[in-house]
Short mmCIF file of C-alpha atoms and ligand atoms in Angstrom, two decimals:
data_model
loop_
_atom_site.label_atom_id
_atom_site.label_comp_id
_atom_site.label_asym_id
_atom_site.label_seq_id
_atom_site.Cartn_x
_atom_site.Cartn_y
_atom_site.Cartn_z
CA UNK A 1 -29.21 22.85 21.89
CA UNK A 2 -29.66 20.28 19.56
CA UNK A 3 -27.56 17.50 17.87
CA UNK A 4 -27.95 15.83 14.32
CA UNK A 5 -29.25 12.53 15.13
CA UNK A 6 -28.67 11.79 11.12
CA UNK A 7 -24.73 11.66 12.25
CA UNK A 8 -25.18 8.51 14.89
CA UNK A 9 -24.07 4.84 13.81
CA UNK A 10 -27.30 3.08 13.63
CA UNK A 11 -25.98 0.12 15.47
CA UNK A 12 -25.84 2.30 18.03
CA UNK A 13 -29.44 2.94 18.49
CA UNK A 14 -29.59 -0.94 18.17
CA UNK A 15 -27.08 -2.16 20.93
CA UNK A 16 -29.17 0.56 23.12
CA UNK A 17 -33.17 -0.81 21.87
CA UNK A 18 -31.79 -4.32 23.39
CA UNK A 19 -30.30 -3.07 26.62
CA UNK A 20 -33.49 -1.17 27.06
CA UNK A 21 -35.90 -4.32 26.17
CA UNK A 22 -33.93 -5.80 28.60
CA UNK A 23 -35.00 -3.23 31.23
CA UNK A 24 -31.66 -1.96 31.22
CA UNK A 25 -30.58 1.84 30.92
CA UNK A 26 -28.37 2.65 28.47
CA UNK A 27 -26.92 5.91 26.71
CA UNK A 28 -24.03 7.45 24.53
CA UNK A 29 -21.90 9.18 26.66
CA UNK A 30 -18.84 11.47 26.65
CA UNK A 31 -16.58 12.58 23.66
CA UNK A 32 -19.67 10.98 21.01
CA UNK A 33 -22.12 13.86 22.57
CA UNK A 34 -19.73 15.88 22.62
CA UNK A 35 -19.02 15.72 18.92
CA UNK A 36 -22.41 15.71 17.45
CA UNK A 37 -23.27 18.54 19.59
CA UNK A 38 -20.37 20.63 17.63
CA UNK A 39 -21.60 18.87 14.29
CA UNK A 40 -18.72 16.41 13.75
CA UNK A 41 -19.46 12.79 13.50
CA UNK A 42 -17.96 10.75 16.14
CA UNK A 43 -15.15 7.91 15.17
CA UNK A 44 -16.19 6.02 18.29
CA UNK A 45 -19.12 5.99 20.76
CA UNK A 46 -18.70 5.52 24.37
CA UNK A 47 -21.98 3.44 25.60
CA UNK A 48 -22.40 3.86 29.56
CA UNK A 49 -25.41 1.50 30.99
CA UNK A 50 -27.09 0.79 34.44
CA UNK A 51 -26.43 -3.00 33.43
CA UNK A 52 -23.78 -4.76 35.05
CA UNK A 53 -20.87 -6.26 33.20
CA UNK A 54 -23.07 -9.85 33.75
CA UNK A 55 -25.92 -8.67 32.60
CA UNK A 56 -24.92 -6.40 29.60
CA UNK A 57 -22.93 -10.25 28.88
CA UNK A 58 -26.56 -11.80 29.09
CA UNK A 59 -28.24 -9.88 26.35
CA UNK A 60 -25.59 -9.80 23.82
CA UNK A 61 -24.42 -13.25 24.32
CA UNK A 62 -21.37 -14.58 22.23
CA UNK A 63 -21.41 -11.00 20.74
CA UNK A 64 -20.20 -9.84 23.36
CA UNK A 65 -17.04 -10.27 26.10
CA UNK A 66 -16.15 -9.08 29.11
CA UNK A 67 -12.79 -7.13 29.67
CA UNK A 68 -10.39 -5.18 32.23
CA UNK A 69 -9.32 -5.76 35.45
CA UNK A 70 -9.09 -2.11 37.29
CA UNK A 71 -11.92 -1.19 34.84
CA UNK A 72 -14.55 -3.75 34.28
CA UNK A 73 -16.10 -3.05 30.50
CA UNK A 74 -17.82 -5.32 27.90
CA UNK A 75 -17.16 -5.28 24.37
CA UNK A 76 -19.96 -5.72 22.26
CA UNK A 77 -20.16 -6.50 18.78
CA UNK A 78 -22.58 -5.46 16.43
CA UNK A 79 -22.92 -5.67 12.37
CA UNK A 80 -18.77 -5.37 12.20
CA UNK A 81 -18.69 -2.84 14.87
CA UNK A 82 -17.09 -2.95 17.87
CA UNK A 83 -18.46 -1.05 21.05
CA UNK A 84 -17.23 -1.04 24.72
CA UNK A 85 -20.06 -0.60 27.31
CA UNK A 86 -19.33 0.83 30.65
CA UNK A 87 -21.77 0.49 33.77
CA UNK A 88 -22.54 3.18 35.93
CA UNK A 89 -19.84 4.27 38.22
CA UNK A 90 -19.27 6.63 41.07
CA UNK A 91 -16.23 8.12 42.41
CA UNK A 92 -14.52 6.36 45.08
CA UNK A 93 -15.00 7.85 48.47
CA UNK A 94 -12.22 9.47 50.11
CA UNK A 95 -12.63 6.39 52.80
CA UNK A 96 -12.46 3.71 50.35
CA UNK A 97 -9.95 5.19 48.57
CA UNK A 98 -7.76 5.38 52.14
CA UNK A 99 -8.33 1.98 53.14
CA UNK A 100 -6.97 0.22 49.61
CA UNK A 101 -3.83 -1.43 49.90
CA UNK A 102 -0.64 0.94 49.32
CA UNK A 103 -3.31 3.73 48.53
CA UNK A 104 -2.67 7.39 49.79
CA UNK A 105 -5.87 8.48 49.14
CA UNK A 106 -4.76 10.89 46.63
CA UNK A 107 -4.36 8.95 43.22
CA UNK A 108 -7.63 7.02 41.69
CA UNK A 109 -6.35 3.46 40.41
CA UNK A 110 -9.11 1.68 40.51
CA UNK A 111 -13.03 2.53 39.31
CA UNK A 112 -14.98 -0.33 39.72
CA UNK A 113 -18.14 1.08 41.93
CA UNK A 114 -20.97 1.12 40.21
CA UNK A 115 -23.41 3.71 41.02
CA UNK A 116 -26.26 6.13 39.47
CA UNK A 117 -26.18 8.17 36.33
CA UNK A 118 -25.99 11.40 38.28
CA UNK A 119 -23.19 9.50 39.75
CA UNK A 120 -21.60 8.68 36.41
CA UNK A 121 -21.31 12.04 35.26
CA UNK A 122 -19.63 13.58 38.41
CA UNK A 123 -16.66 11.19 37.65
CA UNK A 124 -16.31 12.29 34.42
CA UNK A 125 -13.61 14.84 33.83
CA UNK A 126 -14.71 18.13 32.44
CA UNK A 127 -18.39 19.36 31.81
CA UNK A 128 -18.44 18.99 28.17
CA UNK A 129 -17.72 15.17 27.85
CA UNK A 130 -19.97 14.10 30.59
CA UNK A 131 -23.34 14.49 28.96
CA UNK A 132 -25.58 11.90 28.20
CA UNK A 133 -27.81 11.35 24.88
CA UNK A 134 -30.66 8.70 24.72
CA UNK A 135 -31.44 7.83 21.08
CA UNK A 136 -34.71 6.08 21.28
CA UNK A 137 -35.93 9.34 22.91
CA UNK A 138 -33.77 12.50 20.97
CA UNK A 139 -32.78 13.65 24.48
CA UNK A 140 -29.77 14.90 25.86
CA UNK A 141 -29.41 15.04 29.63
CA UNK A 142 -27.06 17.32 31.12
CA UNK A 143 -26.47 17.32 34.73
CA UNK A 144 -23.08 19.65 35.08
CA UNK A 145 -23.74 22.39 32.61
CA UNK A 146 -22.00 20.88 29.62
CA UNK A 147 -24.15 22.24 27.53
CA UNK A 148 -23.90 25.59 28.58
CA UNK A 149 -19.79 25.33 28.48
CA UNK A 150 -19.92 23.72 25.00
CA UNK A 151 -21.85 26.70 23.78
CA UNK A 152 -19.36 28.82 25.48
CA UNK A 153 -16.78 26.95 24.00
CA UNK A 154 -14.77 26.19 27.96
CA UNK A 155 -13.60 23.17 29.51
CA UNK A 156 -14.33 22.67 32.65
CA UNK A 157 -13.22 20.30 35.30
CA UNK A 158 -15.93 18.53 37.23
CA UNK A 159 -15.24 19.29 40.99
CA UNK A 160 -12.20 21.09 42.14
CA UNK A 161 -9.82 21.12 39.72
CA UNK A 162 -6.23 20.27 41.47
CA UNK A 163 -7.77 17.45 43.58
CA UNK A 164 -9.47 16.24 40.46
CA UNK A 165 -5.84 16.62 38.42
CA UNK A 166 -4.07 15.24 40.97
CA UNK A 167 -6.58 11.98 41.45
CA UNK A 168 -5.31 11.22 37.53
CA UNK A 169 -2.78 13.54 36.01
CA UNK A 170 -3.60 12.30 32.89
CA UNK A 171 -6.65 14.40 33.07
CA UNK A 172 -3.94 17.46 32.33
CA UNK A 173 -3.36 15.98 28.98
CA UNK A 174 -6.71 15.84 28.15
CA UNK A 175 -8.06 19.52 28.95
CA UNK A 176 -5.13 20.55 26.75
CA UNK A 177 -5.87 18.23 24.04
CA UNK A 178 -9.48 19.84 23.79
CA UNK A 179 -8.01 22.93 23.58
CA UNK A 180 -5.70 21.79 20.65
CA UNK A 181 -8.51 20.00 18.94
CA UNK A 182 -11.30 22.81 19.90
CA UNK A 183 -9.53 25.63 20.40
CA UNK A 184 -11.39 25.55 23.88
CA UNK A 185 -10.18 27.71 26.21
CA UNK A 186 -9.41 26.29 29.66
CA UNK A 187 -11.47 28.08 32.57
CA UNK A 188 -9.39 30.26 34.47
CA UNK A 189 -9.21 27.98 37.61
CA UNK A 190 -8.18 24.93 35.65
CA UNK A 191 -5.61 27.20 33.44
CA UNK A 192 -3.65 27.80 37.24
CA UNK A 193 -4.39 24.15 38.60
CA UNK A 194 -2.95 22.80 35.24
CA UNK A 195 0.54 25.07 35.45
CA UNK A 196 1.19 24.24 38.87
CA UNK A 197 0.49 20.33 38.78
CA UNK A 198 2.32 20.27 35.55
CA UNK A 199 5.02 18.15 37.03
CA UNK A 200 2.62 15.41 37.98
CA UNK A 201 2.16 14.33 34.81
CA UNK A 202 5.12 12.44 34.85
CA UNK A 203 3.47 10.03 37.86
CA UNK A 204 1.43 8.41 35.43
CA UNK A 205 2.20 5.15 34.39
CA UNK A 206 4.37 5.58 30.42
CA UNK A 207 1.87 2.87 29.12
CA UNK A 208 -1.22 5.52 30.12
CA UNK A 209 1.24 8.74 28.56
CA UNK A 210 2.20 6.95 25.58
CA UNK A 211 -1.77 5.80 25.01
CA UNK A 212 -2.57 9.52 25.23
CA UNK A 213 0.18 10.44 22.79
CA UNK A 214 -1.04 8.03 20.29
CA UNK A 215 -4.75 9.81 20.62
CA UNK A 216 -3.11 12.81 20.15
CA UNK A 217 -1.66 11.98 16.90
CA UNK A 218 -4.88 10.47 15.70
CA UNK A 219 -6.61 13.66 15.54
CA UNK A 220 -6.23 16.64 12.81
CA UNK A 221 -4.67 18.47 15.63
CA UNK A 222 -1.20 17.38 16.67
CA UNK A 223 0.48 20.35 16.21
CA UNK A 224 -1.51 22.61 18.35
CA UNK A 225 -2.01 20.00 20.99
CA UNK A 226 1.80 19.34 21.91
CA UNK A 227 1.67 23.61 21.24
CA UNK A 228 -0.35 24.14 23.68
CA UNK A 229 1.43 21.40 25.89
CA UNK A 230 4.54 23.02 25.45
CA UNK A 231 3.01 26.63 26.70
CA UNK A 232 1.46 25.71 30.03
CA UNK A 233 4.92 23.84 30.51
CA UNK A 234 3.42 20.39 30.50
CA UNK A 235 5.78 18.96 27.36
CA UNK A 236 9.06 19.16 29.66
CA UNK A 237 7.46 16.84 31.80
CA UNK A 238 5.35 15.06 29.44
CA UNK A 239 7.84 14.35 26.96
CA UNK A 240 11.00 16.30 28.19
CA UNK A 241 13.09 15.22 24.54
CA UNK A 242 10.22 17.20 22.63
CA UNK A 243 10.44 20.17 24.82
CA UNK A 244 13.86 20.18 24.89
CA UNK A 245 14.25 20.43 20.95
CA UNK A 246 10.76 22.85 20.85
CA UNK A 247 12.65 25.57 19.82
CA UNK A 248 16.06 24.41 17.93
CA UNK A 249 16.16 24.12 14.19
CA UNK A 250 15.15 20.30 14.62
CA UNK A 251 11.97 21.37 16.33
CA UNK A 252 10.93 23.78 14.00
CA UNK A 253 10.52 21.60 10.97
CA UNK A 254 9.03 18.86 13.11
CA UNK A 255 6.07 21.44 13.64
CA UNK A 256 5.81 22.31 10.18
CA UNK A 257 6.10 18.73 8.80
CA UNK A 258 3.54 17.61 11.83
CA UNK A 259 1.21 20.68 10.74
CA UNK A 260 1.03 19.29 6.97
CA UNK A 261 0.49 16.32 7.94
CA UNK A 262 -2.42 17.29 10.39
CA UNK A 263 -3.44 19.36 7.23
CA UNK A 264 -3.88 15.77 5.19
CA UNK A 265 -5.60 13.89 8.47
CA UNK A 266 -7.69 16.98 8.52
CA UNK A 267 -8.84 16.31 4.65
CA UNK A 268 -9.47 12.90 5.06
CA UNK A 269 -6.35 11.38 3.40
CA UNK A 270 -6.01 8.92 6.05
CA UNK A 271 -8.02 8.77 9.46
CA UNK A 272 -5.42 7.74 11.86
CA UNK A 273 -1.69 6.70 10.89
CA UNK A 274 0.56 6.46 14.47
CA UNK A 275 3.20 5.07 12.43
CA UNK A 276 3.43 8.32 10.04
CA UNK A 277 2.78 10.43 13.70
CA UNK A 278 5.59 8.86 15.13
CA UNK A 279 7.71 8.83 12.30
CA UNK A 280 7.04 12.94 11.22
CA UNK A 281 7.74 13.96 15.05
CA UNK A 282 10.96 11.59 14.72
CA UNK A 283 11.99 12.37 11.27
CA UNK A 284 13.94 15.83 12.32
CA UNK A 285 15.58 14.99 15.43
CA UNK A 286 16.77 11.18 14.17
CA UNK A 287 17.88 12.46 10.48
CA UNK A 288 21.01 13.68 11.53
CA UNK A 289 22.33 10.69 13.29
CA UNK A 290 21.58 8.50 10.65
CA UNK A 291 24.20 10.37 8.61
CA UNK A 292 26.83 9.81 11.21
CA UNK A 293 29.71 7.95 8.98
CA UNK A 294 28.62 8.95 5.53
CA UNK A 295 31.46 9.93 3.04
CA UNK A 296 29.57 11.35 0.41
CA UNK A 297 26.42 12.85 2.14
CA UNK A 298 23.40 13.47 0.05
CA UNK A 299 19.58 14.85 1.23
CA UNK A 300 19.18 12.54 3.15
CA UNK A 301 21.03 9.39 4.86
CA UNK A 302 22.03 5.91 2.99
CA UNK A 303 19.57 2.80 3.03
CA UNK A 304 22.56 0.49 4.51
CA UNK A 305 22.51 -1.53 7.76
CA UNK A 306 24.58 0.67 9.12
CA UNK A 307 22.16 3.54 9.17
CA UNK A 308 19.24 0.88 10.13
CA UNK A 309 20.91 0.18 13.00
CA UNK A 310 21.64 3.60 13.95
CA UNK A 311 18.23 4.10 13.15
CA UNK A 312 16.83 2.06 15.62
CA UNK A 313 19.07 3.19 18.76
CA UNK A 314 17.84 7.12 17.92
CA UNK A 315 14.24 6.29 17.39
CA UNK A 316 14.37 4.73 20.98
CA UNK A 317 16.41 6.93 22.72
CA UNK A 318 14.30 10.07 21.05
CA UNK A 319 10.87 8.05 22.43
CA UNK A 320 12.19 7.76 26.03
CA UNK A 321 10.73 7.63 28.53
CA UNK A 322 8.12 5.40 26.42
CA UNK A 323 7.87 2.15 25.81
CA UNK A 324 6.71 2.11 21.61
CA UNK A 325 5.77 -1.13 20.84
CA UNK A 326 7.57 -3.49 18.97
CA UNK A 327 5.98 -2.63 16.00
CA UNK A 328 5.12 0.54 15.86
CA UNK A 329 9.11 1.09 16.19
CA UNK A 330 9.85 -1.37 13.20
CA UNK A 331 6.96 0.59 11.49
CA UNK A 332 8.51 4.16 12.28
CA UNK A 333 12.00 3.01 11.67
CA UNK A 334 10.74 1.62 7.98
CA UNK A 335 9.69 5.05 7.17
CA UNK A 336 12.68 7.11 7.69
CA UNK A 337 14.69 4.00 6.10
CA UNK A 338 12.08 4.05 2.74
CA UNK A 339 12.74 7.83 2.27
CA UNK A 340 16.53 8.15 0.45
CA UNK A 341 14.76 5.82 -1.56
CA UNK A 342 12.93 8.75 -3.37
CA UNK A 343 16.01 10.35 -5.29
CA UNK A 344 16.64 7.16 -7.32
CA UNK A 345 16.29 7.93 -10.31
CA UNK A 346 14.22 4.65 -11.15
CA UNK A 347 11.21 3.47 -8.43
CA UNK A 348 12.66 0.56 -7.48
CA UNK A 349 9.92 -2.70 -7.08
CA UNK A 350 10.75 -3.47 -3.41
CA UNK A 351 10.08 0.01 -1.98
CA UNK A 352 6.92 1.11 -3.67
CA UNK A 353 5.08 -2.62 -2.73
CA UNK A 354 6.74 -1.90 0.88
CA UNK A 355 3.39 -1.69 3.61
CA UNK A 356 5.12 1.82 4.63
CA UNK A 357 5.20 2.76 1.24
CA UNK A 358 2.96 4.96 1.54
CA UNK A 359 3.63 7.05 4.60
CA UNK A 360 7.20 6.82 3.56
CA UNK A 361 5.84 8.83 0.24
CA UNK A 362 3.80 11.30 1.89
CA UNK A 363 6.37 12.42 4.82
CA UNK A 364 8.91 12.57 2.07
CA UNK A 365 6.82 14.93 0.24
CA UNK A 366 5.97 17.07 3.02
CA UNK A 367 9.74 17.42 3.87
CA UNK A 368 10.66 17.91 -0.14
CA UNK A 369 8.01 20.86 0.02
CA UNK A 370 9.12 22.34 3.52
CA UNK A 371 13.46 22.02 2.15
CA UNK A 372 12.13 23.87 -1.13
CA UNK A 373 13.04 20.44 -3.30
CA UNK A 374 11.48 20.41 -6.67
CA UNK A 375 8.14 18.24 -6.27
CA UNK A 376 8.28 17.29 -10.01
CA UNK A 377 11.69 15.49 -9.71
CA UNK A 378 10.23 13.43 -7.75
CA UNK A 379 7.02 12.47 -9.80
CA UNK A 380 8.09 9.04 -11.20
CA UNK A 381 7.43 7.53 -7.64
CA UNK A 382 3.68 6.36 -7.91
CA UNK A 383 0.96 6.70 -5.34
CA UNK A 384 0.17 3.44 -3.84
CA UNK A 385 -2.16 1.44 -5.83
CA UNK A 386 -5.82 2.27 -3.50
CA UNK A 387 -5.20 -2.04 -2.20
CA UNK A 388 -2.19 -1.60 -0.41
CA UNK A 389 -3.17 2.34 0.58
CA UNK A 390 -6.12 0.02 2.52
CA UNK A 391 -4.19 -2.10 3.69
CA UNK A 392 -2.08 0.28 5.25
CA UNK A 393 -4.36 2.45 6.47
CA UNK A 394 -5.89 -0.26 8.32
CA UNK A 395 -2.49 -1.09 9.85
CA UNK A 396 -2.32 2.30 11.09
CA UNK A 397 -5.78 2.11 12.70
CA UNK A 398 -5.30 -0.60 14.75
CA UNK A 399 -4.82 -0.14 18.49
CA UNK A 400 -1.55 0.22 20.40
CA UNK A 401 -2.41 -2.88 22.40
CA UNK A 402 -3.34 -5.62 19.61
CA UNK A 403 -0.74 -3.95 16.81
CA UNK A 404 -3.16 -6.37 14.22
CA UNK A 405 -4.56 -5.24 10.81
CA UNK A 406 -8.13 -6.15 10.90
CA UNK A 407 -11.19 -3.59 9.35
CA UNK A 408 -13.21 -3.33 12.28
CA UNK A 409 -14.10 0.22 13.84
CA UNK A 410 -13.98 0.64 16.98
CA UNK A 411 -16.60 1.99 19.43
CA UNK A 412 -15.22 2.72 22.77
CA UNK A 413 -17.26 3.35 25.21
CA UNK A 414 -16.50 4.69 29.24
CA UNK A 415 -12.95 4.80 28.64
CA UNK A 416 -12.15 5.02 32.47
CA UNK A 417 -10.40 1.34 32.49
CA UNK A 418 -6.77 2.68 32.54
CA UNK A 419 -8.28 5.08 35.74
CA UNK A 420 -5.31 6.27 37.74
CA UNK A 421 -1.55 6.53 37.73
CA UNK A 422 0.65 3.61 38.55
CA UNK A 423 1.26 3.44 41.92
CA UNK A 424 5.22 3.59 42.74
CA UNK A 425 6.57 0.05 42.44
CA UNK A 426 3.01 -1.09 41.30
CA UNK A 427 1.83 -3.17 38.09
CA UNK A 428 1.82 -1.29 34.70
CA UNK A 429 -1.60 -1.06 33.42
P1 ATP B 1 -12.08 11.02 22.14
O1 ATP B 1 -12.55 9.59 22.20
O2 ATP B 1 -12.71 11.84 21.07
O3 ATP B 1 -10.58 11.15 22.18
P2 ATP B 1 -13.35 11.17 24.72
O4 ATP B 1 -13.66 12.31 25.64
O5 ATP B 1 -14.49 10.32 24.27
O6 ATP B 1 -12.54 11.75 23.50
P3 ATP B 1 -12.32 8.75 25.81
O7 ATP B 1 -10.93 8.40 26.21
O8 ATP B 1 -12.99 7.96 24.75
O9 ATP B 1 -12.29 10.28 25.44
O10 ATP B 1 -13.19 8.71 27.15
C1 ATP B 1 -14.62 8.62 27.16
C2 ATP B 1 -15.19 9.39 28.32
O11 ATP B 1 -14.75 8.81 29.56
C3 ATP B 1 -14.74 10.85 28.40
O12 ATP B 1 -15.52 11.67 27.57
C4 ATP B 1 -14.93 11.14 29.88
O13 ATP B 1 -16.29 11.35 30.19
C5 ATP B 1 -14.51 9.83 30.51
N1 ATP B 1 -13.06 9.81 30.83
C6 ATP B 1 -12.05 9.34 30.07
N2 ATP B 1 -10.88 9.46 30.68
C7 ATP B 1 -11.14 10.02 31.89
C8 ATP B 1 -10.34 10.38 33.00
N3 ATP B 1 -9.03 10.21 32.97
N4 ATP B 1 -10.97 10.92 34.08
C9 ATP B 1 -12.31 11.08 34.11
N5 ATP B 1 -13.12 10.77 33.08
C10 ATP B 1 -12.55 10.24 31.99
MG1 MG B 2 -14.26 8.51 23.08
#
């Protein structure tokens, strides 16, 4: 099997010539070669080295910065791109796991042993993101059969499946995301292992969960994702409010308004918006208490403070068990606010030049088109002008953890740093 080399960032092959002048080996690992090897470009590169943190630091210099506590990775940046570089790593033994502080031996929290390649790989989660591709040599080296399952379209779990679930529930969320993304199917024994440790995604720290949700809604594949969450009975414990309202009236438009708007990621209308995510799952289960207290109900709520408030106590009770940042909840909660703006009869100045303009626009025409509400009625309300579509989109792209603008990508490489669960009583990660 081969993969289009055309598709690679160049700076990729670039950061890798200089670790490799240096005497270093380094290669693109994971979800990247797992992408190009089904012919889709990757939106980020995960770079995994022999280097240590110090010495990756040493060849890059001020480009470059080490970060992470429980997961030691550099960030390197290269002609406007960012890229996080991961060294080696092997699994913990079961020893060293037993002897940590408050450890039972069970749960992986920590990651920071460096080790082989071979090593590397057998950490990894499932077969097909655990291949390696060298660019300055057009080789792919596969050491668990990745190849062979990506071919055969199967994820796999590296190792025994329950003890590997169980080391990092999280790992539940992502076989099912490849299957939502892929249409994958899981491999029988990791199908079982994921039912019955279902439950034990809820031992993972909210901070990890909510991360995961977030990289949910960044792909063209929502909808099937939290789908197929919802059938091996993962949602309840994921996200118990979604499951709850899967199959009510209020969960049934969510899906369709999440599936057009997975439609429009799909096309390329924006690459990631969490604000819109978070404000199309919210949209149909928050709507009706906004209206709480309205004397002459129309479509859709009033814009007063009243309903802002409101607003704001739905969107977080609706999000619990996670903790949305700050902004992301102002962002969401300017959404649903922008949206009775649509049936004035003039566009009023202060909404269209509003940043959530934009998503406000495009949720409110998914839900006009899914209610059966005359499209053309609504035509006076412009698109944004392509400045403040960047600007927004931007916004949107930005991590969870910095909430800035900014128009760098971002390469991330060896994601493992958030590795393991938070222990009871322990620090969030
Ligand atoms: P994408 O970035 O497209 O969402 P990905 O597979 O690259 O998918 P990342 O979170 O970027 O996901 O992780 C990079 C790689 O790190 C994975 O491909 C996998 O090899 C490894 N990895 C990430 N999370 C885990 C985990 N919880 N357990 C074991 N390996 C992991
Ligand atoms: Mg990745």
């Amino acid at each position: 099997m081969k993969l289009d080399s055309q598709k690679i960032e160049p700076m990729v092959r670039s950061l890798i010539s200089r670790l490799a002048e240096n005497g270093h080996e380094a290669l693109v690992v994971g979800g990247a070669v797992r992408d190009l090897l089904l012919g889709i470009t990757p939106k980020d590169y995960d770079i995994a080295t022999s280097a240590t943190p110090e010495e990756v630091r040493k060849v890059f210099g001020r480009q470059s910065r080490i970060i992470g506590r429980r997961f030691r990775l550099v960030h390197v940046m290269l002609g406007g791109h960012l890229f996080e570089v991961s060294t080696f790593r092997r699994r913990p033994s079961i020893e060293e796991r037993t002897t940590r502080e408050g450890d039972d031996g069970v749960m992986i929290w920590s990651d920071n042993e460096y080790g082989t390649r071979d090593e590397d790989a057998v950490r990894r989660d499932f077969t097909v993101n655990a291949m390696y591709y060298d660019p300055l040599k057009d080789e792919i080296i596969d050491t668990v059969g990745g190849l062979a399952d990506i071919q055969a379209r199967v994820v796999r779990m590296i190792g025994e499946p329950e003890v590997r679930l169980a080391e990092d529930p999280v790992r539940l969320l992502r076989a099912l995301k490849l299957v939502g993304l892929f249409g994958f199917t899981l491999e029988p024994e990791l199908a079982a292992a994921i039912r019955k440790l279902a439950p034990s995604i809820a031992l993972s720290s909210k901070s990890r969960c909510f991360e995961e949700l977030l990289k949910i809604l960044a792909k063209p594949s929502a909808a099937s994702t939290f789908a197929v969450c919802q059938e091996y009975g993962v949602l309840d414990h994921f996200w118990p409010n979604l499951a709850t309202g899967w199959n009510s009236p209020a969960g049934r438009l969510m899906r369709n308004l999440l599936q057009l708007r997975d439609e429009r990621v799909a096309a390329g209308v924006y690459s990631k918006s969490q604000t819109l995510g978070l404000a199309t799952l919210a949209l149909a289960f928050v709507g009706p208490s906004l209206r709480q207290g309205d004397e002459n109900p129309g479509p859709l709520w009033s814009t007063s403070r009243e309903a802002s408030l409101r607003c704001r106590e739905a969107l977080r009770i609706f999000f619990e068990p996670y903790p949305v940042p700050k902004f992301l909840q102002i962002r969401t909660r300017e959404v649903l606010m922008l949206m009775p703006s649509f049936f004035q009869a003039e566009p009023q100045h202060h909404v269209v030049s509003h940043p959530q303009y934009r998503y406000a626009r495009e949720l409110f025409h998914h839900l006009a088109k899914l209610q059966g509400w005359d499209i053309g009625q609504f035509a006076h309300w412009p698109e944004a002008s392509p400045e403040s579509a960047r600007r927004s989109n931007h916004e949107g792209e930005a991590g969870a953890r910095d909430g800035g603008g900014g128009n760098r990508r971002r390469h991330r490489g060896g994601r493992n740093r958030h590795h393991g669960p938070k222990p009871a009583g322990g620090q969030p990660q």
